[in-house]
PDB file of C-alpha atoms and ligand atoms in Angstrom:
ATOM      1  CA  MET A   1     126.554 -73.182  41.704  1.00  0.00           C
ATOM      2  CA  GLU A   2     124.406 -71.163  44.277  1.00  0.00           C
ATOM      3  CA  ILE A   3     122.533 -68.486  42.638  1.00  0.00           C
ATOM      4  CA  ARG A   4     122.219 -64.856  42.821  1.00  0.00           C
ATOM      5  CA  ARG A   5     119.128 -65.142  45.996  1.00  0.00           C
ATOM      6  CA  GLU A   6     117.356 -62.136  44.291  1.00  0.00           C
ATOM      7  CA  MET A   7     117.241 -63.406  40.773  1.00  0.00           C
ATOM      8  CA  MET A   8     115.593 -66.816  42.112  1.00  0.00           C
ATOM      9  CA  GLY A   9     113.073 -65.053  43.966  1.00  0.00           C
ATOM     10  CA  SER A  10     111.897 -66.892  47.472  1.00  0.00           C
ATOM     11  CA  GLU A  11     112.569 -70.138  48.695  1.00  0.00           C
ATOM     12  CA  LYS A  12     110.079 -71.881  46.498  1.00  0.00           C
ATOM     13  CA  VAL A  13     110.468 -74.737  44.002  1.00  0.00           C
ATOM     14  CA  LYS A  14     110.975 -73.637  40.893  1.00  0.00           C
ATOM     15  CA  LEU A  15     110.920 -74.951  37.096  1.00  0.00           C
ATOM     16  CA  VAL A  16     112.127 -72.838  34.060  1.00  0.00           C
ATOM     17  CA  SER A  17     110.104 -74.701  31.358  1.00  0.00           C
ATOM     18  CA  SER A  18     109.051 -74.091  28.368  1.00  0.00           C
ATOM     19  CA  VAL A  19     105.151 -75.816  27.749  1.00  0.00           C
ATOM     20  CA  LEU A  20     106.474 -77.294  24.837  1.00  0.00           C
ATOM     21  CA  SER A  21     109.283 -79.288  26.017  1.00  0.00           C
ATOM     22  CA  PRO A  22     108.643 -83.540  26.272  1.00  0.00           C
ATOM     23  CA  VAL A  23     111.825 -82.768  28.986  1.00  0.00           C
ATOM     24  CA  GLY A  24     110.274 -79.896  31.138  1.00  0.00           C
ATOM     25  CA  ARG A  25     106.778 -82.040  30.880  1.00  0.00           C
ATOM     26  CA  ARG A  26     108.124 -84.920  33.236  1.00  0.00           C
ATOM     27  CA  VAL A  27     109.284 -82.786  35.569  1.00  0.00           C
ATOM     28  CA  GLU A  28     106.386 -81.132  35.682  1.00  0.00           C
ATOM     29  CA  TRP A  29     103.973 -84.731  35.720  1.00  0.00           C
ATOM     30  CA  VAL A  30     106.058 -85.480  38.675  1.00  0.00           C
ATOM     31  CA  LEU A  31     106.004 -81.836  40.682  1.00  0.00           C
ATOM     32  CA  LYS A  32     102.689 -82.577  40.698  1.00  0.00           C
ATOM     33  CA  LEU A  33     102.573 -86.489  41.052  1.00  0.00           C
ATOM     34  CA  LYS A  34     103.910 -85.741  44.122  1.00  0.00           C
ATOM     35  CA  GLY A  35     102.300 -82.719  45.287  1.00  0.00           C
ATOM     36  CA  VAL A  36     104.965 -80.361  45.477  1.00  0.00           C
ATOM     37  CA  ASP A  37     103.611 -76.830  45.272  1.00  0.00           C
ATOM     38  CA  TYR A  38     106.466 -74.899  42.602  1.00  0.00           C
ATOM     39  CA  GLU A  39     106.382 -72.162  40.176  1.00  0.00           C
ATOM     40  CA  TYR A  40     106.268 -72.415  37.395  1.00  0.00           C
ATOM     41  CA  VAL A  41     107.991 -69.914  34.510  1.00  0.00           C
ATOM     42  CA  GLU A  42     108.413 -69.849  31.103  1.00  0.00           C
ATOM     43  CA  GLU A  43     111.058 -70.135  28.858  1.00  0.00           C
ATOM     44  CA  ASP A  44     111.642 -68.402  25.258  1.00  0.00           C
ATOM     45  CA  LEU A  45     113.158 -70.982  23.461  1.00  0.00           C
ATOM     46  CA  PHE A  46     114.039 -68.812  20.324  1.00  0.00           C
ATOM     47  CA  ASN A  47     114.792 -65.877  22.461  1.00  0.00           C
ATOM     48  CA  LYS A  48     116.265 -67.723  26.038  1.00  0.00           C
ATOM     49  CA  SER A  49     116.251 -65.635  27.922  1.00  0.00           C
ATOM     50  CA  ASN A  50     119.564 -63.894  30.737  1.00  0.00           C
ATOM     51  CA  LEU A  51     118.044 -66.409  33.638  1.00  0.00           C
ATOM     52  CA  LEU A  52     118.275 -69.292  31.378  1.00  0.00           C
ATOM     53  CA  LEU A  53     122.091 -69.224  30.554  1.00  0.00           C
ATOM     54  CA  GLU A  54     122.605 -68.215  34.456  1.00  0.00           C
ATOM     55  CA  LEU A  55     120.600 -71.448  36.020  1.00  0.00           C
ATOM     56  CA  ASN A  56     122.314 -73.854  33.437  1.00  0.00           C
ATOM     57  CA  PRO A  57     125.445 -71.990  31.576  1.00  0.00           C
ATOM     58  CA  VAL A  58     126.614 -75.633  30.424  1.00  0.00           C
ATOM     59  CA  HIS A  59     123.456 -76.451  27.940  1.00  0.00           C
ATOM     60  CA  LYS A  60     121.258 -73.457  27.872  1.00  0.00           C
ATOM     61  CA  LYS A  61     118.380 -75.856  27.860  1.00  0.00           C
ATOM     62  CA  VAL A  62     115.311 -76.426  29.657  1.00  0.00           C
ATOM     63  CA  PRO A  63     113.923 -78.038  32.116  1.00  0.00           C
ATOM     64  CA  VAL A  64     115.803 -76.404  35.190  1.00  0.00           C
ATOM     65  CA  LEU A  65     114.399 -77.008  38.614  1.00  0.00           C
ATOM     66  CA  VAL A  66     115.632 -74.176  41.535  1.00  0.00           C
ATOM     67  CA  HIS A  67     115.564 -75.566  44.853  1.00  0.00           C
ATOM     68  CA  HIS A  68     116.955 -73.653  48.290  1.00  0.00           C
ATOM     69  CA  HIS A  69     118.151 -70.794  45.013  1.00  0.00           C
ATOM     70  CA  LYS A  70     120.339 -74.341  43.820  1.00  0.00           C
ATOM     71  CA  PRO A  71     119.556 -75.169  39.630  1.00  0.00           C
ATOM     72  CA  ILE A  72     119.726 -78.739  38.893  1.00  0.00           C
ATOM     73  CA  ALA A  73     119.350 -79.540  35.062  1.00  0.00           C
ATOM     74  CA  GLU A  74     118.882 -83.034  32.484  1.00  0.00           C
ATOM     75  CA  SER A  75     115.069 -84.024  33.537  1.00  0.00           C
ATOM     76  CA  LEU A  76     116.060 -87.574  34.316  1.00  0.00           C
ATOM     77  CA  ILE A  77     118.212 -86.513  37.199  1.00  0.00           C
ATOM     78  CA  ILE A  78     115.861 -83.596  38.175  1.00  0.00           C
ATOM     79  CA  LEU A  79     113.218 -86.431  38.787  1.00  0.00           C
ATOM     80  CA  GLN A  80     115.932 -88.397  40.605  1.00  0.00           C
ATOM     81  CA  TYR A  81     116.940 -85.667  43.231  1.00  0.00           C
ATOM     82  CA  ILE A  82     112.855 -84.599  42.870  1.00  0.00           C
ATOM     83  CA  ASP A  83     112.231 -88.809  44.712  1.00  0.00           C
ATOM     84  CA  GLN A  84     114.923 -88.274  46.660  1.00  0.00           C
ATOM     85  CA  THR A  85     114.404 -84.541  48.048  1.00  0.00           C
ATOM     86  CA  TRP A  86     109.961 -85.811  48.409  1.00  0.00           C
ATOM     87  CA  ASN A  87     109.710 -89.747  49.888  1.00  0.00           C
ATOM     88  CA  GLN A  88     105.687 -89.082  48.737  1.00  0.00           C
ATOM     89  CA  TYR A  89     104.851 -90.958  45.480  1.00  0.00           C
ATOM     90  CA  PRO A  90     107.622 -92.823  45.413  1.00  0.00           C
ATOM     91  CA  LEU A  91     108.873 -92.882  41.593  1.00  0.00           C
ATOM     92  CA  LEU A  92     111.931 -95.115  41.435  1.00  0.00           C
ATOM     93  CA  PRO A  93     111.413 -98.711  43.196  1.00  0.00           C
ATOM     94  CA  GLN A  94     113.077 -99.446  45.997  1.00  0.00           C
ATOM     95  CA  HIS A  95     115.410-103.042  45.423  1.00  0.00           C
ATOM     96  CA  PRO A  96     119.261-101.262  44.191  1.00  0.00           C
ATOM     97  CA  TYR A  97     118.539-103.744  40.765  1.00  0.00           C
ATOM     98  CA  GLN A  98     115.331-102.895  39.976  1.00  0.00           C
ATOM     99  CA  ARG A  99     116.337 -99.134  40.363  1.00  0.00           C
ATOM    100  CA  ALA A 100     119.106 -99.750  38.116  1.00  0.00           C
ATOM    101  CA  LEU A 101     116.852-100.967  35.507  1.00  0.00           C
ATOM    102  CA  ALA A 102     114.676 -98.282  35.615  1.00  0.00           C
ATOM    103  CA  ARG A 103     117.266 -95.927  35.139  1.00  0.00           C
ATOM    104  CA  PHE A 104     118.761 -98.200  31.810  1.00  0.00           C
ATOM    105  CA  TRP A 105     114.911 -97.644  31.095  1.00  0.00           C
ATOM    106  CA  GLY A 106     115.014 -93.850  30.953  1.00  0.00           C
ATOM    107  CA  THR A 107     118.320 -93.315  28.980  1.00  0.00           C
ATOM    108  CA  LEU A 108     116.752 -95.481  26.885  1.00  0.00           C
ATOM    109  CA  ALA A 109     113.887 -93.158  26.409  1.00  0.00           C
ATOM    110  CA  ASP A 110     115.982 -90.310  25.466  1.00  0.00           C
ATOM    111  CA  LYS A 111     117.775 -92.538  23.329  1.00  0.00           C
ATOM    112  CA  LEU A 112     114.620 -93.419  21.514  1.00  0.00           C
ATOM    113  CA  ALA A 113     113.032 -89.560  21.660  1.00  0.00           C
ATOM    114  CA  LYS A 114     116.571 -88.575  20.010  1.00  0.00           C
ATOM    115  CA  THR A 115     116.172 -91.173  17.257  1.00  0.00           C
ATOM    116  CA  SER A 116     112.406 -90.885  16.730  1.00  0.00           C
ATOM    117  CA  TRP A 117     113.461 -86.546  16.256  1.00  0.00           C
ATOM    118  CA  ASP A 118     115.667 -86.633  14.026  1.00  0.00           C
ATOM    119  CA  ALA A 119     113.840 -89.277  11.949  1.00  0.00           C
ATOM    120  CA  MET A 120     111.589 -86.605  11.784  1.00  0.00           C
ATOM    121  CA  CYS A 121     113.727 -84.224  10.650  1.00  0.00           C
ATOM    122  CA  GLY A 122     114.705 -86.414   7.467  1.00  0.00           C
ATOM    123  CA  SER A 123     113.914 -87.593   4.239  1.00  0.00           C
ATOM    124  CA  GLY A 124     114.844 -90.491   1.812  1.00  0.00           C
ATOM    125  CA  ASP A 125     117.236 -93.286   2.750  1.00  0.00           C
ATOM    126  CA  GLU A 126     118.278 -91.503   6.359  1.00  0.00           C
ATOM    127  CA  GLN A 127     114.517 -91.252   7.362  1.00  0.00           C
ATOM    128  CA  GLU A 128     114.288 -94.613   6.246  1.00  0.00           C
ATOM    129  CA  LYS A 129     117.237 -96.038   8.080  1.00  0.00           C
ATOM    130  CA  THR A 130     116.103 -93.837  11.332  1.00  0.00           C
ATOM    131  CA  VAL A 131     112.186 -94.869  11.101  1.00  0.00           C
ATOM    132  CA  LYS A 132     113.938 -98.691  11.588  1.00  0.00           C
ATOM    133  CA  GLU A 133     116.008 -97.376  14.261  1.00  0.00           C
ATOM    134  CA  ALA A 134     113.482 -96.584  16.246  1.00  0.00           C
ATOM    135  CA  ARG A 135     110.660 -99.202  15.798  1.00  0.00           C
ATOM    136  CA  GLU A 136     113.737-102.077  16.774  1.00  0.00           C
ATOM    137  CA  VAL A 137     113.203 -99.966  20.088  1.00  0.00           C
ATOM    138  CA  MET A 138     109.726 -99.835  19.784  1.00  0.00           C
ATOM    139  CA  ASP A 139     109.614-103.729  19.670  1.00  0.00           C
ATOM    140  CA  LYS A 140     111.404-103.813  22.655  1.00  0.00           C
ATOM    141  CA  LEU A 141     109.513-101.527  24.572  1.00  0.00           C
ATOM    142  CA  GLU A 142     106.183-103.350  23.742  1.00  0.00           C
ATOM    143  CA  GLU A 143     107.665-106.779  25.108  1.00  0.00           C
ATOM    144  CA  GLU A 144     108.480-104.849  28.615  1.00  0.00           C
ATOM    145  CA  ILE A 145     104.830-103.531  28.874  1.00  0.00           C
ATOM    146  CA  LYS A 146     103.338-106.557  28.048  1.00  0.00           C
ATOM    147  CA  GLY A 147     101.066-107.549  30.935  1.00  0.00           C
ATOM    148  CA  LYS A 148     101.229-104.575  32.903  1.00  0.00           C
ATOM    149  CA  ARG A 149      98.602-101.513  33.057  1.00  0.00           C
ATOM    150  CA  PHE A 150     102.278 -98.999  33.402  1.00  0.00           C
ATOM    151  CA  PHE A 151     105.484 -99.652  33.365  1.00  0.00           C
ATOM    152  CA  GLY A 152     105.818 -99.442  37.254  1.00  0.00           C
ATOM    153  CA  GLY A 153     103.393-101.752  38.239  1.00  0.00           C
ATOM    154  CA  ASP A 154      99.645-100.852  38.549  1.00  0.00           C
ATOM    155  CA  ARG A 155     100.673 -96.642  38.952  1.00  0.00           C
ATOM    156  CA  ILE A 156     102.713 -94.580  36.484  1.00  0.00           C
ATOM    157  CA  GLY A 157     105.911 -95.097  37.957  1.00  0.00           C
ATOM    158  CA  TYR A 158     109.911 -93.304  37.061  1.00  0.00           C
ATOM    159  CA  ILE A 159     109.638 -95.478  33.250  1.00  0.00           C
ATOM    160  CA  ASP A 160     106.336 -94.336  32.317  1.00  0.00           C
ATOM    161  CA  ILE A 161     107.168 -90.324  32.847  1.00  0.00           C
ATOM    162  CA  ALA A 162     110.835 -90.738  30.866  1.00  0.00           C
ATOM    163  CA  PHE A 163     108.861 -91.801  28.174  1.00  0.00           C
ATOM    164  CA  GLY A 164     106.127 -90.389  28.393  1.00  0.00           C
ATOM    165  CA  TRP A 165     106.838 -88.584  25.322  1.00  0.00           C
ATOM    166  CA  ILE A 166     105.402 -90.571  23.283  1.00  0.00           C
ATOM    167  CA  PRO A 167     101.821 -91.004  23.887  1.00  0.00           C
ATOM    168  CA  CYS A 168     101.321 -86.955  22.850  1.00  0.00           C
ATOM    169  CA  TRP A 169     104.441 -86.051  20.885  1.00  0.00           C
ATOM    170  CA  LEU A 170     105.575 -88.742  18.489  1.00  0.00           C
ATOM    171  CA  PRO A 171     101.968 -88.617  17.301  1.00  0.00           C
ATOM    172  CA  VAL A 172     102.848 -85.169  15.955  1.00  0.00           C
ATOM    173  CA  TRP A 173     106.206 -85.626  15.088  1.00  0.00           C
ATOM    174  CA  GLU A 174     104.693 -88.879  13.194  1.00  0.00           C
ATOM    175  CA  GLU A 175     102.163 -86.813  11.209  1.00  0.00           C
ATOM    176  CA  VAL A 176     105.416 -83.925  10.351  1.00  0.00           C
ATOM    177  CA  GLY A 177     107.505 -86.632   9.647  1.00  0.00           C
ATOM    178  CA  SER A 178     105.079 -88.400   7.357  1.00  0.00           C
ATOM    179  CA  MET A 179     106.275 -91.175   9.064  1.00  0.00           C
ATOM    180  CA  GLN A 180     104.857 -94.142  11.614  1.00  0.00           C
ATOM    181  CA  ILE A 181     107.274 -95.534  14.468  1.00  0.00           C
ATOM    182  CA  VAL A 182     103.980 -96.943  16.844  1.00  0.00           C
ATOM    183  CA  GLU A 183     102.081 -99.034  14.825  1.00  0.00           C
ATOM    184  CA  PRO A 184      98.933-100.090  16.578  1.00  0.00           C
ATOM    185  CA  LEU A 185      98.519-103.310  15.474  1.00  0.00           C
ATOM    186  CA  LYS A 186     101.807-104.605  16.144  1.00  0.00           C
ATOM    187  CA  HIS A 187     102.300-102.555  18.785  1.00  0.00           C
ATOM    188  CA  THR A 188      99.127-103.096  20.885  1.00  0.00           C
ATOM    189  CA  ALA A 189     100.928-103.554  24.373  1.00  0.00           C
ATOM    190  CA  ILE A 190     102.425-100.181  24.048  1.00  0.00           C
ATOM    191  CA  SER A 191      98.795 -98.362  22.134  1.00  0.00           C
ATOM    192  CA  ALA A 192      97.322 -99.986  25.429  1.00  0.00           C
ATOM    193  CA  TRP A 193      99.818 -98.147  27.962  1.00  0.00           C
ATOM    194  CA  ILE A 194      99.210 -95.264  25.604  1.00  0.00           C
ATOM    195  CA  ASN A 195      95.630 -94.994  26.470  1.00  0.00           C
ATOM    196  CA  ASN A 196      96.636 -95.592  30.515  1.00  0.00           C
ATOM    197  CA  PHE A 197      98.503 -92.835  30.699  1.00  0.00           C
ATOM    198  CA  LEU A 198      96.818 -90.266  28.567  1.00  0.00           C
ATOM    199  CA  SER A 199      93.841 -91.802  30.943  1.00  0.00           C
ATOM    200  CA  HIS A 200      95.561 -90.359  34.288  1.00  0.00           C
ATOM    201  CA  PRO A 201      94.252 -86.850  35.662  1.00  0.00           C
ATOM    202  CA  VAL A 202      97.320 -85.135  36.332  1.00  0.00           C
ATOM    203  CA  ILE A 203      98.793 -85.777  32.718  1.00  0.00           C
ATOM    204  CA  SER A 204      95.679 -85.104  30.585  1.00  0.00           C
ATOM    205  CA  HIS A 205      95.130 -81.916  32.149  1.00  0.00           C
ATOM    206  CA  ASN A 206      99.443 -81.622  31.962  1.00  0.00           C
ATOM    207  CA  LEU A 207      99.799 -81.941  28.033  1.00  0.00           C
ATOM    208  CA  PRO A 208     100.975 -79.117  24.990  1.00  0.00           C
ATOM    209  CA  PRO A 209      98.645 -77.398  22.729  1.00  0.00           C
ATOM    210  CA  ARG A 210      98.603 -80.241  19.836  1.00  0.00           C
ATOM    211  CA  ASP A 211      98.250 -76.783  17.334  1.00  0.00           C
ATOM    212  CA  LYS A 212     101.176 -74.660  18.604  1.00  0.00           C
ATOM    213  CA  LEU A 213     103.068 -78.476  18.740  1.00  0.00           C
ATOM    214  CA  LEU A 214     102.591 -78.993  15.380  1.00  0.00           C
ATOM    215  CA  LEU A 215     103.449 -75.517  14.022  1.00  0.00           C
ATOM    216  CA  TYR A 216     106.461 -75.769  16.568  1.00  0.00           C
ATOM    217  CA  SER A 217     107.739 -79.444  15.150  1.00  0.00           C
ATOM    218  CA  GLN A 218     107.010 -78.200  11.269  1.00  0.00           C
ATOM    219  CA  ARG A 219     108.875 -75.328  12.105  1.00  0.00           C
ATOM    220  CA  ARG A 220     111.898 -77.079  13.326  1.00  0.00           C
ATOM    221  CA  LYS A 221     111.847 -79.390  10.437  1.00  0.00           C
ATOM    222  CA  LYS A 222     112.383 -76.593   7.910  1.00  0.00           C
ATOM    223  CA  ASP A 223     114.847 -75.084   9.523  1.00  0.00           C
ATOM    224  CA  PHE A 224     116.762 -78.249   9.593  1.00  0.00           C
ATOM    225  CA  SER A 225     116.220 -79.287   6.210  1.00  0.00           C
ATOM    226  CA  SER A 226     117.706 -75.783   5.183  1.00  0.00           C
ATOM    227  CA  THR A 227     120.876 -75.940   7.238  1.00  0.00           C
ATOM    228  CA  LEU A 228     120.768 -79.356   4.823  1.00  0.00           C
ATOM    229  CA  ARG A 229     120.463 -76.998   1.925  1.00  0.00           C
ATOM    230  CA  PRO A 230     123.951 -75.927   0.295  1.00  0.00           C
TER     231      PRO A 230
HETATM  232  N1  GSH B   1     118.834 -84.055  27.871  1.00  0.00           N
HETATM  233  C1  GSH B   1     118.302 -82.844  28.498  1.00  0.00           C
HETATM  234  C2  GSH B   1     117.516 -82.008  26.948  1.00  0.00           C
HETATM  235  C3  GSH B   1     116.533 -81.217  27.011  1.00  0.00           C
HETATM  236  C4  GSH B   1     116.150 -79.642  25.707  1.00  0.00           C
HETATM  237  O1  GSH B   1     116.641 -80.678  24.847  1.00  0.00           O
HETATM  238  N2  GSH B   1     115.790 -79.235  26.594  1.00  0.00           N
HETATM  239  C5  GSH B   1     115.188 -78.505  24.520  1.00  0.00           C
HETATM  240  C6  GSH B   1     113.630 -78.385  24.663  1.00  0.00           C
HETATM  241  S1  GSH B   1     112.376 -79.995  24.801  1.00  0.00           S
HETATM  242  C7  GSH B   1     116.066 -77.344  24.794  1.00  0.00           C
HETATM  243  O2  GSH B   1     115.910 -75.915  26.134  1.00  0.00           O
HETATM  244  N3  GSH B   1     115.840 -76.349  23.889  1.00  0.00           N
HETATM  245  C8  GSH B   1     116.669 -75.362  23.529  1.00  0.00           C
HETATM  246  C9  GSH B   1     117.408 -75.640  22.407  1.00  0.00           C
HETATM  247  O3  GSH B   1     118.061 -77.074  22.592  1.00  0.00           O
HETATM  248  O4  GSH B   1     117.979 -74.438  22.222  1.00  0.00           O
HETATM  249  C10 GSH B   1     116.602 -83.168  28.861  1.00  0.00           C
HETATM  250  O5  GSH B   1     116.310 -83.982  29.408  1.00  0.00           O
HETATM  251  O6  GSH B   1     116.594 -82.562  30.103  1.00  0.00           O
END
């Protein structure tokens, strides 16, 4: 799909996203790690623009990357596109099996994010069940990161970026949902990874404002609870 040129302006890479989007941040981090120049367009998720609807008519969600006037949606697909288009700072491993594994963990990162978000929105037995499910995945992650600085080895790679919502978004969701998914005494390797990830300058300088994230998550939980009431 080629978007009308006048809509997208220059040839420059464009990223349509929201400052609070964990999946949008994945794309920003990677563009910055690779040193790709881009224009950022903020989207209001409560009042979506025609631009977003035209760029991502199927899901109507951020992020969308536009390159050579062509839109690409879905953050993990965007990461793979960026990695193949700009060679500097490779994200995915070279070996096909290692690449497949990295993609596997990336998919799990999305699944865990959804489970954790659902746990935040839930309550009672249903929440307990979802928290348990999320903790089980966290246990697997703990095993995977043990003995490593990053999932990508000595530096941030595809899997680190995919799970990049854990250090900043998850603590807010835990607060809003009055729950705990990362257990610091049990998940010591994950806790160390969180510190390593947050101490990278590209990450630490590109995080969402916590107060806004808190308000947004509270509002979403409230909306969700009210849809369940008769
Ligand atoms: N799987 C998608 C998820 C995209 C997504 O859920 N984006 C959210 C922001 S984090 C959004 O646009 N929400 C607006 C809506 O659901 O209407 C990806 O990784 O890009």
